[in-house]
GROMACS .gro file of C-alpha atoms in nm:
model
  205
    1UNK     CA    1  -0.020   0.033   0.035
    2UNK     CA    2   0.168   0.331  -0.073
    3UNK     CA    3   0.234   0.544   0.190
    4UNK     CA    4   0.063   0.880   0.220
    5UNK     CA    5   0.229   1.148   0.126
    6UNK     CA    6   0.231   1.397   0.455
    7UNK     CA    7   0.235   1.816   0.322
    8UNK     CA    8   0.133   1.952  -0.001
    9UNK     CA    9   0.464   1.921  -0.213
   10UNK     CA   10   0.581   2.264  -0.295
   11UNK     CA   11   0.476   2.238  -0.696
   12UNK     CA   12   0.698   2.509  -0.837
   13UNK     CA   13   1.106   2.548  -0.864
   14UNK     CA   14   1.187   2.901  -0.633
   15UNK     CA   15   1.481   2.943  -0.784
   16UNK     CA   16   1.285   3.005  -1.111
   17UNK     CA   17   1.028   3.162  -1.021
   18UNK     CA   18   1.280   3.380  -0.853
   19UNK     CA   19   1.474   3.438  -1.171
   20UNK     CA   20   1.181   3.533  -1.343
   21UNK     CA   21   1.066   3.791  -1.047
   22UNK     CA   22   1.371   3.941  -1.119
   23UNK     CA   23   1.348   3.998  -1.482
   24UNK     CA   24   1.034   4.163  -1.477
   25UNK     CA   25   1.083   4.374  -1.168
   26UNK     CA   26   1.407   4.474  -1.417
   27UNK     CA   27   1.147   4.520  -1.686
   28UNK     CA   28   0.930   4.709  -1.575
   29UNK     CA   29   1.015   4.891  -1.228
   30UNK     CA   30   0.888   4.805  -0.877
   31UNK     CA   31   0.595   4.989  -0.880
   32UNK     CA   32   0.480   4.842  -1.239
   33UNK     CA   33   0.499   4.541  -1.143
   34UNK     CA   34   0.141   4.381  -0.957
   35UNK     CA   35   0.128   4.088  -0.781
   36UNK     CA   36  -0.060   3.946  -1.067
   37UNK     CA   37   0.272   4.024  -1.326
   38UNK     CA   38   0.470   3.779  -1.073
   39UNK     CA   39   0.223   3.484  -1.000
   40UNK     CA   40   0.117   3.527  -1.432
   41UNK     CA   41   0.564   3.545  -1.519
   42UNK     CA   42   0.703   3.288  -1.199
   43UNK     CA   43   0.357   3.043  -1.284
   44UNK     CA   44   0.206   3.036  -0.919
   45UNK     CA   45  -0.074   3.143  -0.803
   46UNK     CA   46  -0.059   3.416  -0.467
   47UNK     CA   47  -0.109   3.163  -0.195
   48UNK     CA   48   0.260   3.087  -0.283
   49UNK     CA   49   0.382   3.359  -0.377
   50UNK     CA   50   0.320   3.460  -0.006
   51UNK     CA   51   0.356   3.166   0.101
   52UNK     CA   52   0.729   3.139  -0.035
   53UNK     CA   53   0.794   3.466  -0.058
   54UNK     CA   54   0.618   3.681   0.163
   55UNK     CA   55   0.442   4.033  -0.046
   56UNK     CA   56   0.555   4.189  -0.297
   57UNK     CA   57   0.781   4.450  -0.103
   58UNK     CA   58   0.947   4.103   0.060
   59UNK     CA   59   0.994   3.974  -0.265
   60UNK     CA   60   1.147   4.205  -0.405
   61UNK     CA   61   1.436   4.236  -0.114
   62UNK     CA   62   1.528   3.961  -0.253
   63UNK     CA   63   1.526   4.009  -0.551
   64UNK     CA   64   1.735   4.319  -0.533
   65UNK     CA   65   1.995   4.079  -0.306
   66UNK     CA   66   2.035   3.816  -0.572
   67UNK     CA   67   2.057   4.047  -0.856
   68UNK     CA   68   2.323   4.223  -0.668
   69UNK     CA   69   2.518   3.849  -0.646
   70UNK     CA   70   2.419   3.782  -0.981
   71UNK     CA   71   2.377   3.975  -1.283
   72UNK     CA   72   2.528   4.317  -1.109
   73UNK     CA   73   2.769   4.140  -0.971
   74UNK     CA   74   3.041   4.244  -1.208
   75UNK     CA   75   3.085   4.616  -1.072
   76UNK     CA   76   3.193   4.438  -0.732
   77UNK     CA   77   3.455   4.183  -0.890
   78UNK     CA   78   3.590   4.540  -1.115
   79UNK     CA   79   3.696   4.711  -0.821
   80UNK     CA   80   3.816   4.452  -0.627
   81UNK     CA   81   4.032   4.217  -0.900
   82UNK     CA   82   4.171   4.510  -1.030
   83UNK     CA   83   4.518   4.618  -0.907
   84UNK     CA   84   4.448   4.984  -0.968
   85UNK     CA   85   4.172   5.225  -0.933
   86UNK     CA   86   4.161   5.315  -1.300
   87UNK     CA   87   4.197   4.955  -1.384
   88UNK     CA   88   3.902   4.890  -1.199
   89UNK     CA   89   3.728   5.161  -1.317
   90UNK     CA   90   3.745   5.119  -1.686
   91UNK     CA   91   3.698   4.709  -1.647
   92UNK     CA   92   3.369   4.861  -1.466
   93UNK     CA   93   3.200   5.103  -1.713
   94UNK     CA   94   3.282   4.817  -2.014
   95UNK     CA   95   3.179   4.535  -1.884
   96UNK     CA   96   2.883   4.757  -1.795
   97UNK     CA   97   2.796   4.828  -2.124
   98UNK     CA   98   2.791   4.454  -2.265
   99UNK     CA   99   2.622   4.363  -1.970
  100UNK     CA  100   2.322   4.615  -1.949
  101UNK     CA  101   2.290   4.564  -2.334
  102UNK     CA  102   2.350   4.178  -2.266
  103UNK     CA  103   1.987   4.037  -2.497
  104UNK     CA  104   1.916   3.766  -2.271
  105UNK     CA  105   1.851   3.980  -2.035
  106UNK     CA  106   1.597   4.328  -1.971
  107UNK     CA  107   1.823   4.629  -2.040
  108UNK     CA  108   2.013   4.831  -1.838
  109UNK     CA  109   2.060   4.792  -1.434
  110UNK     CA  110   1.801   4.643  -1.211
  111UNK     CA  111   1.914   4.905  -0.900
  112UNK     CA  112   1.838   5.183  -1.103
  113UNK     CA  113   1.560   5.119  -1.356
  114UNK     CA  114   1.360   4.949  -1.060
  115UNK     CA  115   1.323   5.333  -0.903
  116UNK     CA  116   1.157   5.471  -1.172
  117UNK     CA  117   0.858   5.700  -1.091
  118UNK     CA  118   0.831   5.443  -0.728
  119UNK     CA  119   0.599   5.585  -0.513
  120UNK     CA  120   0.698   5.393  -0.188
  121UNK     CA  121   0.943   5.546  -0.022
  122UNK     CA  122   1.120   5.302   0.185
  123UNK     CA  123   1.159   5.044  -0.200
  124UNK     CA  124   1.259   5.411  -0.295
  125UNK     CA  125   1.497   5.438  -0.020
  126UNK     CA  126   1.617   5.136  -0.019
  127UNK     CA  127   1.749   5.133  -0.350
  128UNK     CA  128   1.917   5.467  -0.342
  129UNK     CA  129   2.134   5.400  -0.032
  130UNK     CA  130   2.282   5.073  -0.282
  131UNK     CA  131   2.356   5.283  -0.508
  132UNK     CA  132   2.537   5.539  -0.221
  133UNK     CA  133   2.681   5.244  -0.135
  134UNK     CA  134   2.823   5.188  -0.480
  135UNK     CA  135   2.963   5.517  -0.505
  136UNK     CA  136   3.106   5.494  -0.215
  137UNK     CA  137   3.326   5.220  -0.249
  138UNK     CA  138   3.398   5.379  -0.575
  139UNK     CA  139   3.534   5.659  -0.375
  140UNK     CA  140   3.745   5.460  -0.136
  141UNK     CA  141   3.938   5.333  -0.385
  142UNK     CA  142   4.068   5.639  -0.548
  143UNK     CA  143   4.176   5.806  -0.184
  144UNK     CA  144   4.370   5.431  -0.197
  145UNK     CA  145   4.517   5.569  -0.505
  146UNK     CA  146   4.579   5.905  -0.400
  147UNK     CA  147   4.747   5.849  -0.104
  148UNK     CA  148   4.930   5.592  -0.238
  149UNK     CA  149   5.044   5.809  -0.514
  150UNK     CA  150   4.849   5.643  -0.758
  151UNK     CA  151   4.670   5.930  -0.858
  152UNK     CA  152   4.786   6.291  -0.835
  153UNK     CA  153   4.729   6.476  -0.496
  154UNK     CA  154   4.516   6.749  -0.652
  155UNK     CA  155   4.236   6.498  -0.753
  156UNK     CA  156   3.903   6.489  -0.625
  157UNK     CA  157   3.790   6.145  -0.483
  158UNK     CA  158   3.405   6.224  -0.441
  159UNK     CA  159   3.395   6.439  -0.694
  160UNK     CA  160   3.549   6.179  -0.946
  161UNK     CA  161   3.357   5.902  -0.792
  162UNK     CA  162   3.065   6.081  -0.887
  163UNK     CA  163   3.172   6.133  -1.238
  164UNK     CA  164   3.214   5.764  -1.292
  165UNK     CA  165   2.821   5.710  -1.144
  166UNK     CA  166   2.686   5.898  -1.329
  167UNK     CA  167   2.850   5.819  -1.600
  168UNK     CA  168   2.752   5.461  -1.504
  169UNK     CA  169   2.369   5.498  -1.409
  170UNK     CA  170   2.374   5.722  -1.776
  171UNK     CA  171   2.416   5.421  -1.996
  172UNK     CA  172   2.210   5.187  -1.785
  173UNK     CA  173   1.935   5.436  -1.972
  174UNK     CA  174   2.121   5.453  -2.268
  175UNK     CA  175   2.054   5.095  -2.298
  176UNK     CA  176   1.717   5.086  -2.207
  177UNK     CA  177   1.659   5.379  -2.462
  178UNK     CA  178   1.876   5.132  -2.745
  179UNK     CA  179   2.222   5.250  -2.702
  180UNK     CA  180   2.408   4.922  -2.858
  181UNK     CA  181   2.711   4.752  -2.694
  182UNK     CA  182   2.992   4.949  -2.934
  183UNK     CA  183   2.778   5.276  -2.834
  184UNK     CA  184   2.836   5.236  -2.408
  185UNK     CA  185   3.199   5.099  -2.451
  186UNK     CA  186   3.295   5.481  -2.678
  187UNK     CA  187   3.139   5.626  -2.392
  188UNK     CA  188   3.346   5.419  -2.153
  189UNK     CA  189   3.641   5.490  -2.356
  190UNK     CA  190   3.525   5.888  -2.325
  191UNK     CA  191   3.442   5.857  -1.976
  192UNK     CA  192   3.843   5.715  -1.905
  193UNK     CA  193   4.005   6.025  -2.092
  194UNK     CA  194   3.843   6.258  -1.877
  195UNK     CA  195   4.004   6.083  -1.571
  196UNK     CA  196   4.320   6.203  -1.472
  197UNK     CA  197   4.677   6.045  -1.547
  198UNK     CA  198   4.837   5.809  -1.325
  199UNK     CA  199   5.162   5.937  -1.170
  200UNK     CA  200   5.441   5.878  -1.322
  201UNK     CA  201   5.649   5.648  -1.172
  202UNK     CA  202   5.963   5.870  -0.904
  203UNK     CA  203   6.360   5.744  -1.038
  204UNK     CA  204   6.565   5.744  -0.712
  205UNK     CA  205   6.772   6.027  -0.696
   0.00000   0.00000   0.00000
């Protein structure tokens, strides 16, 4: 005699459903994405969504974290792995050109585009905090480079970090407006031309 199964088995793959939620928020933003939109693309009913992910806001919080560990992870890797800040930022912008225009997923950056027309203060603030944390990370690398003599002493870390972030965020919007990877590669190249040149090595006297 067959053993009676206890409990109702989960009838969907949670990771697949989460990826579909990422793409939906990425494409349409937080405010314009409804629970019915999510249940449709995730292939689950509202009770299953609430049971597995919580409400829309809780699901979005998980989406943003997962995005940062997957599609958006390139920015952190660039800053962590390159030996010079100039190399890190150049890699960051050039990889953004590729990532923001990749046809395998929605264009641009979720953390930037999901805030469009957002009227939920908590979500807007959470996304702003993430963007500002990225600026702070870039600024920290620039300050260290100035202190080490990699960049000229007159370099203003805060302004240069803000400039870099403005280019990055602008590239995201340009991608959503139809810019190609080549278009954005050119933007990245021009942005790096505006960066201060590394200080030449000093010969010992």
